[in-house]
Coordinates of C-alpha atoms and ligand atoms in Angstrom, one line a residue:
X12 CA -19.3 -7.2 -6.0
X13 CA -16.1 -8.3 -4.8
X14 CA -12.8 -6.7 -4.2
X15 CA -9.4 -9.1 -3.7
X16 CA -7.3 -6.8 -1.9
X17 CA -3.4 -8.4 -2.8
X18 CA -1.7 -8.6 0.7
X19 CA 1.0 -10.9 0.8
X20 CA 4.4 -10.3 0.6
X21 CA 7.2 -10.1 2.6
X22 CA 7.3 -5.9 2.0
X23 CA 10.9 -6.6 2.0
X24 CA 11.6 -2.8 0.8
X25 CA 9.6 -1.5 3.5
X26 CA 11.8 -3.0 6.2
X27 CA 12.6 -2.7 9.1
X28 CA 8.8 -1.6 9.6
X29 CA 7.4 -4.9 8.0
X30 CA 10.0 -6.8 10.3
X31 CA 6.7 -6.1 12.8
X32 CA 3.8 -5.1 10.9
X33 CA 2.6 -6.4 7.5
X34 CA 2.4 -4.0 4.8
X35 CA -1.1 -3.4 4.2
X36 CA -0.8 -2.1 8.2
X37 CA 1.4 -0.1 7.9
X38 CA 0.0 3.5 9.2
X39 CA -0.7 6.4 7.5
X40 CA -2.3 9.2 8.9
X41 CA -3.1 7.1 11.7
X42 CA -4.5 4.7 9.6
X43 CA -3.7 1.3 8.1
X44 CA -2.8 1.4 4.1
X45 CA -5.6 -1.4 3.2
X46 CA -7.8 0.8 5.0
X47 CA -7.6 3.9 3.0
X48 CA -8.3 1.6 0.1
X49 CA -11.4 -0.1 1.8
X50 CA -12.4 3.4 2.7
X51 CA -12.2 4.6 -1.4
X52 CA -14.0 1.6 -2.5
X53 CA -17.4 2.4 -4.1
X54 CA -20.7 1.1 -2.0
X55 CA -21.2 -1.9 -4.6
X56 CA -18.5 -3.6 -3.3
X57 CA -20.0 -5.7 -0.3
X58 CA -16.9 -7.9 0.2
X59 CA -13.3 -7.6 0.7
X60 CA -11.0 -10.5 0.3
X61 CA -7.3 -10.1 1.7
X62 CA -5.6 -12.5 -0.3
X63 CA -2.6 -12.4 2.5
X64 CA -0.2 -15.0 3.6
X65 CA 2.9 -12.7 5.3
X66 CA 1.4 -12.0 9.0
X67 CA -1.7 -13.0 9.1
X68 CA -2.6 -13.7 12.5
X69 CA -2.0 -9.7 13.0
X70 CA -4.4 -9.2 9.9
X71 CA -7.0 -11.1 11.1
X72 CA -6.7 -9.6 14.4
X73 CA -7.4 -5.7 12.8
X74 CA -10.3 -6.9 10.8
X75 CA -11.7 -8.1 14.3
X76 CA -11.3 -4.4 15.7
X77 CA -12.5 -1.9 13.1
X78 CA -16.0 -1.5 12.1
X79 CA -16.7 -1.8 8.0
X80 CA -20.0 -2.2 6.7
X81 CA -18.6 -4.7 4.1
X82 CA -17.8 -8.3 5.0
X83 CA -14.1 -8.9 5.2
X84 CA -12.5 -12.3 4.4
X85 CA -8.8 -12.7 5.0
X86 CA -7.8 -16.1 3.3
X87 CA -4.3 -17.7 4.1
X88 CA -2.6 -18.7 0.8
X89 CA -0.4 -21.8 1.8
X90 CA 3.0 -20.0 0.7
X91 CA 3.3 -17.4 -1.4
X92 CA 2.5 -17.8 -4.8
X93 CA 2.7 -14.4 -6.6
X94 CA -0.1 -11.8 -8.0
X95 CA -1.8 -14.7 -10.2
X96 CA -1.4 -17.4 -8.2
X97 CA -2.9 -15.1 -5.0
X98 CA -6.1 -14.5 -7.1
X99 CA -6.5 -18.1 -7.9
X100 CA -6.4 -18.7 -4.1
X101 CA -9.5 -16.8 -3.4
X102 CA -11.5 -17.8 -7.2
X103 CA -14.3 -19.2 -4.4
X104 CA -14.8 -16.4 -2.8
X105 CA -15.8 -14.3 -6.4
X106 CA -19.2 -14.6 -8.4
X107 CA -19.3 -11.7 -11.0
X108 CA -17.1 -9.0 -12.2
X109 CA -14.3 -8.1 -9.6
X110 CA -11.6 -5.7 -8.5
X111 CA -7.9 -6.6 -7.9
X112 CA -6.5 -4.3 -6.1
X113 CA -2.4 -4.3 -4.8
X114 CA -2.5 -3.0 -1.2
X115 CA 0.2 -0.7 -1.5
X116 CA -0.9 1.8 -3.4
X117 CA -2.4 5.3 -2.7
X118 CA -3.9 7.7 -5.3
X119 CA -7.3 9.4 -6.3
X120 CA -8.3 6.8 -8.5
X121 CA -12.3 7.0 -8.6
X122 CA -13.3 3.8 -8.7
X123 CA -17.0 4.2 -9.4
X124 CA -15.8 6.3 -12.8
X125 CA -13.6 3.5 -13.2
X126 CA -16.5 0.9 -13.1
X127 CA -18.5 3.1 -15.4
X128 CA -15.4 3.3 -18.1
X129 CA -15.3 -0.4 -17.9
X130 CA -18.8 -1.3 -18.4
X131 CA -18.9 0.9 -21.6
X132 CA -15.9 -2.1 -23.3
X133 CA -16.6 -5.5 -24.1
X134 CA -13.7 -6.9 -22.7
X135 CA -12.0 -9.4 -20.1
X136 CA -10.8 -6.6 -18.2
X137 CA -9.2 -2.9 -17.5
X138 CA -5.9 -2.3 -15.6
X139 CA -5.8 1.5 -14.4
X140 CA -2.7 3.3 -15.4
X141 CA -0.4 6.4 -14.7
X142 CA 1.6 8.1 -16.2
X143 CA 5.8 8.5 -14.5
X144 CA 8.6 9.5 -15.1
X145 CA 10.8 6.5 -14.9
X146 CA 8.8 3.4 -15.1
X147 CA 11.9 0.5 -14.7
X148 CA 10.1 -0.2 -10.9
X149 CA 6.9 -0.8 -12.9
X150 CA 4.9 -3.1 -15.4
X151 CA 4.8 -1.0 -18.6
X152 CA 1.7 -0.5 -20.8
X153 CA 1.4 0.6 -24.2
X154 CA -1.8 1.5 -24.8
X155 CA -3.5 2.4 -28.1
X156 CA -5.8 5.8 -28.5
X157 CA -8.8 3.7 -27.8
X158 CA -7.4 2.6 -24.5
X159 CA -6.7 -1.0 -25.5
X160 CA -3.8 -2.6 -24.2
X161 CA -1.5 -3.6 -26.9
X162 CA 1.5 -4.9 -25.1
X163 CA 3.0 -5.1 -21.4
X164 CA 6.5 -5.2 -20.2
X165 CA 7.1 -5.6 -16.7
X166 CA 10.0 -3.7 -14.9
X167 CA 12.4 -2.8 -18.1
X168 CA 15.6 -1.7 -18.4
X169 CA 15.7 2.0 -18.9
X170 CA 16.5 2.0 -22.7
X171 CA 14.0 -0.5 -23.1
X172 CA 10.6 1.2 -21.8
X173 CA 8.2 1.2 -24.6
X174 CA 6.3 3.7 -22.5
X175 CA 5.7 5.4 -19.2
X176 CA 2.2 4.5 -18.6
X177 CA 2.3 2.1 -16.3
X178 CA 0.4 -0.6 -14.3
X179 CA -0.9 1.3 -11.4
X180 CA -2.5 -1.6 -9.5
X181 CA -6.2 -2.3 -9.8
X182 CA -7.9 -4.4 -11.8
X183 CA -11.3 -5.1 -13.1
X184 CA -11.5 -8.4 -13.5
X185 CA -14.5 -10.9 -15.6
X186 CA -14.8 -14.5 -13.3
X187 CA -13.2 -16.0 -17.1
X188 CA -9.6 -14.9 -16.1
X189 CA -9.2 -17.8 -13.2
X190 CA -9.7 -19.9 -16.0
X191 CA -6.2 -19.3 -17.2
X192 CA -4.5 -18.9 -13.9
X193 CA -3.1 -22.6 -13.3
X194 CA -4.1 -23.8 -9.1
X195 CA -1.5 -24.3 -6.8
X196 CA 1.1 -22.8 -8.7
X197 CA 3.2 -19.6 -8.3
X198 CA 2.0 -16.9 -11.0
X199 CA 2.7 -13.4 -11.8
X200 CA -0.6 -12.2 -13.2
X201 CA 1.8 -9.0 -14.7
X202 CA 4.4 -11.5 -16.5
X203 CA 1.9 -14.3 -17.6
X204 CA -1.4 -13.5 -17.5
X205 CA -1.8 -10.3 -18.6
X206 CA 0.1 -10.8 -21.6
X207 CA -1.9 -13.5 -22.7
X208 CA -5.6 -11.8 -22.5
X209 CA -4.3 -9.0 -24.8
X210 CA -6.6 -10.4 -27.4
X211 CA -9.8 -10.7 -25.5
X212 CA -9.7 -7.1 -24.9
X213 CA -7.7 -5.4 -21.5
X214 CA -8.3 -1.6 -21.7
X215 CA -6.4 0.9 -19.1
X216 CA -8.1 3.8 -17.7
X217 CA -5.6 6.7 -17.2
X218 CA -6.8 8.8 -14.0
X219 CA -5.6 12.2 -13.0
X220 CA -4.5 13.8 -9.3
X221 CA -2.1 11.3 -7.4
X222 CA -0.9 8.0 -7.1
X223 CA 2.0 6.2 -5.3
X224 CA 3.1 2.8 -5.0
X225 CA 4.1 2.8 -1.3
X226 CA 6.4 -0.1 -1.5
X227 CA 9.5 2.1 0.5
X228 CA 9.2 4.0 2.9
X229 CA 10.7 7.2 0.7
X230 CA 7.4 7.0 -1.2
X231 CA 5.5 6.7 2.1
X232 CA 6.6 9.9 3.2
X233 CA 5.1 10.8 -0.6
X234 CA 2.0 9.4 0.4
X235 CA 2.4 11.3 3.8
X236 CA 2.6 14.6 2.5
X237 CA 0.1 14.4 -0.6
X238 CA -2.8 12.7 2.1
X239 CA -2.1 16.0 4.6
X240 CA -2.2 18.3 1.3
X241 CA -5.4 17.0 0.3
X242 CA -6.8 17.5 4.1
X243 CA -6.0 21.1 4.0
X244 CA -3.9 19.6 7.5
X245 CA -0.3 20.5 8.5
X246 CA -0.4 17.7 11.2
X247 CA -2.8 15.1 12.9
X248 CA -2.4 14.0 16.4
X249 CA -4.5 10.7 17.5
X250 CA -6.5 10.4 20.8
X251 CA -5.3 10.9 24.2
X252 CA -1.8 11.9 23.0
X253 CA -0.6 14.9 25.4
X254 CA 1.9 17.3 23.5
X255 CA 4.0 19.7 24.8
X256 CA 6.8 20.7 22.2
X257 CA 6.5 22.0 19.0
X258 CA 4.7 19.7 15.5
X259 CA 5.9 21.3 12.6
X260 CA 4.6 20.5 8.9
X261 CA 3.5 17.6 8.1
X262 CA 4.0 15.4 11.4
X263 CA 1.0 12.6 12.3
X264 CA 1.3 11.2 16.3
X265 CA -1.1 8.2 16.8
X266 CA -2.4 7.4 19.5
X267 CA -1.4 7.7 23.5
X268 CA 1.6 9.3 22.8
X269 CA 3.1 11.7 25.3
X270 CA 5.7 14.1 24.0
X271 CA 7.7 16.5 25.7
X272 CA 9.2 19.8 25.1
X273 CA 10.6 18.7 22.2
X274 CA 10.8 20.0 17.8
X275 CA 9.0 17.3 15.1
X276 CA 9.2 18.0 12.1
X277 CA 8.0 16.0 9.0
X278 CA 7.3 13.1 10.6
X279 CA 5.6 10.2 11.4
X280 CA 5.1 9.0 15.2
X281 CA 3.2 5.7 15.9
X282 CA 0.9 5.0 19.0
X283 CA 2.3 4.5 21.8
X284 CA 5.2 6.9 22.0
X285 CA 7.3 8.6 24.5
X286 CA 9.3 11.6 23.9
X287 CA 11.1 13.4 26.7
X288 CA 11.9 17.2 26.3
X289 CA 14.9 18.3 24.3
X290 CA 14.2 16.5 21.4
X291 CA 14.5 16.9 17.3
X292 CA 12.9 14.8 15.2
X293 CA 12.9 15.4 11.6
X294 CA 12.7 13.2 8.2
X295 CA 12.0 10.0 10.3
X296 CA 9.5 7.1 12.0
X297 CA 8.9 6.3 15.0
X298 CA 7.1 2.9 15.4
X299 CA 4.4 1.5 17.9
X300 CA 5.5 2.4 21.8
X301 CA 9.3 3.8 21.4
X302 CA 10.6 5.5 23.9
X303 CA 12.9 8.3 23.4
X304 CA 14.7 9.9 26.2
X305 CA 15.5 13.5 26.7
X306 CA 18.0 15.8 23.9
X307 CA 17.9 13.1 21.5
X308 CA 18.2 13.8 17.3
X309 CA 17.0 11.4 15.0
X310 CA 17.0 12.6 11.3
X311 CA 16.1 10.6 8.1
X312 CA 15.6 7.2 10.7
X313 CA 13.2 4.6 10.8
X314 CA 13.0 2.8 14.7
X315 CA 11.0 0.3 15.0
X316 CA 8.5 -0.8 17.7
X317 CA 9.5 -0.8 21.1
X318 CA 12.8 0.4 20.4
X319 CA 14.5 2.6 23.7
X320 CA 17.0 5.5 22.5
X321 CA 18.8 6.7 25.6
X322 CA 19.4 10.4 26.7
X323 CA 21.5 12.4 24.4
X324 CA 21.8 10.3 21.1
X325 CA 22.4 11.4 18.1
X326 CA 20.9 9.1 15.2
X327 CA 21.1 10.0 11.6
X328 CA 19.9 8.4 8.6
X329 CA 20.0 5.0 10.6
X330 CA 17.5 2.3 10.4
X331 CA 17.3 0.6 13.7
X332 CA 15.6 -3.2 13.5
X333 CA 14.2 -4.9 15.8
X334 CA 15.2 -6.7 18.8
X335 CA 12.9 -9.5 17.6
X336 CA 12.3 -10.3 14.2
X337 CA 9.7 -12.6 13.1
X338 CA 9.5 -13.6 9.3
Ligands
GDD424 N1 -1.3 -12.7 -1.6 C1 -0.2 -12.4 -2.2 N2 0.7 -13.4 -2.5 N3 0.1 -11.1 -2.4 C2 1.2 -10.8 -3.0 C3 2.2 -11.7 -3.4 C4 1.9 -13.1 -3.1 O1 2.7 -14.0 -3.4 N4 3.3 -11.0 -4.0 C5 2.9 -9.7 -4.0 N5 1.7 -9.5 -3.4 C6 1.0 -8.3 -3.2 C7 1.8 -7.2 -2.6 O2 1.5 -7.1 -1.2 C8 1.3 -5.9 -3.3 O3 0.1 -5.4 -2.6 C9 0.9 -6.4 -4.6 O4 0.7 -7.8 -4.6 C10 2.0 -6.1 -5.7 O5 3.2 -6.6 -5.3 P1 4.5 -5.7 -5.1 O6 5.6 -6.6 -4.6 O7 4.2 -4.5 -4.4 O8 4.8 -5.4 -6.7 P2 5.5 -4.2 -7.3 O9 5.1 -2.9 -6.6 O10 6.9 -4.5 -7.5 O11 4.8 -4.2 -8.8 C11 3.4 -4.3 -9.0 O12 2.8 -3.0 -8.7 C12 3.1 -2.0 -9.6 C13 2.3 -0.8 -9.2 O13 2.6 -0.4 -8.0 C14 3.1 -4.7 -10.4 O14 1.8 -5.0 -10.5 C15 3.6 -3.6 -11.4 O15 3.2 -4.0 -12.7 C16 2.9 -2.3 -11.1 O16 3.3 -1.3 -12.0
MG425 MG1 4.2 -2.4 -4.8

């Protein structure tokens, strides 16, 4: 079985992380996003297709460094051409039933339950859904008591929301479906696909425990926090990091870090980084190889890669790009 992992996308409300890093690389808990979802997928699924276009070179060169026992393709689409168009791209890649999957999403969706709901239908396919509180960021379901979906409506206006189940991301897919999508075109599976197999039968399978759609990085500090709950873990620090100061809740240090006498407090600290002593760092990200001199505060900040912050600066609820930005 195949899963088409959709990984393209500027991740323009992710920025300025995704100035330097694609979104489906973005760490959490020391660990890319499209990982995590690799790592949940059930042991059927022998192949994984990044459908990517934004980045790739840096894609292609993770997939050469971690070991998976599942064959990874990463296949370039020529420009972007939206969720449907994206699936289209890869069609050659797929032989039988298959997942869709957006890359930016991480919840407790059991995907082997999931393929077992599924398989009980006679259907073209199931979209999982969850259940929030405002869904105008979303594509809206309405779903019927024997889990058909009746109608979809995607991002509404407030007064408009027929519902607040929502699309939550991954798809189970029959081969059929690429027979509607139209080649070389840009296509929002949400907006015109999905609408139009309502009648061969699209079920949604409502899950419980967690899910976030980490498309900014508010709702990656969700993902974050819920990740070190369900670890039982107030921190994680990644190998041959030296720490002297003090991690407080819910702080993750990647890799060869060194940090110095200095307070971290609900945070997230790439590889690479250098902290001198004297420091507070709370609410914020630090991206791959800062360097942070001595008695600096950073609150509620992103800084990104290879950034320098000089002794004594004070930097609140600032989002400091990039020397170089590459789009
Ligand atoms: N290859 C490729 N090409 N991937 C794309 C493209 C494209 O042109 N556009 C978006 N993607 C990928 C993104 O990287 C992401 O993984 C996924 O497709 C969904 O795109 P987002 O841009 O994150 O969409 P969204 O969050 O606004 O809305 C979607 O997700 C919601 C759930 O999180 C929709 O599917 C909503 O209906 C859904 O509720
Ligand atoms: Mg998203």
């Amino acid at each position: 079985m195949q899963a088409i992992l959709l990984s393209g996308g500027f991740g323009t409300r992710m920025r300025p992380l995704t100035y330097t890093t694609p979104k489906p690389l973005l760490p959490l808990l020391n660990k890319s996003l499209v990982q995590h979802i690799i790592d949940s997928l059930p042991k059927e699924v022998k192949e994984v297709v990044l459908a990517a276009n934004y980045k790739i070179d840096m894609l292609r060169e993770y997939f050469e460094d971690v070991n998976l026992d599942r064959e990874v393709h990463i296949v370039d689409e020529p420009e972007p051409r939206g969720t449907a168009g994206a699936v289209k791209n890869v069609e050659s890649y797929v032989d039988d039933t298959f997942f869709v999957i957006n890359s930016d999403i991480i919840s407790s969706l059991d995907f082997r339950n999931y393929l077992d709901f599924y398989r009980e239908k006679d259907g073209i396919g199931a979209i999982s859904a969850w259940r929030v509180d405002d869904p105008t960021e979303f594509g809206v379901m309405d779903i019927s008591k024997d889990s058909r979906i009746k109608r979809f409506q995607e991002k509404p206006a407030p007064e408009e929301a027929f519902s607040r189940k929502v699309n939550a991301g991954h798809y189970i897919l029959e081969p059929e479906v690429f027979d509607r999508i139209p080649e070389g075109e840009k296509v929002s599976m949400e907006r015109e696909i999905f609408p139009d197999l309502v009648e061969e039968g699209l079920f949604g399978y409502e899950f419980e425990g967690y899910w976030i759609d980490c498309g900014r990085p508010s709702s990656l500090f969700e993902a974050h926090r819920t990740l070190l709950d369900e670890m039982g873990k107030k921190r994680l620090v990644g190998d041959k990091s030296s720490i002297e100061g003090e991690l407080g809740e819910y702080v993750t240090v990647g890799k060869d870090c060194r940090i110095g006498k200095s307070s971290i407090y609900n945070s997230m600290i790439y590889d690479g980084v250098e902290i001198g002593k004297g420091c507070i760092i709370e609410d914020s990200i630090l991206g791959y190889d800062v360097v942070v001199e001595d008695n600096v505060t950073i609150k509620d900040s992103i800084i990104s890669d290879n950034l320098y912050l000089e002794k004594n600066k004070e930097v609140i609820k600032e989002k400091f790009e990039p020397e170089e930005k590459e789009i």
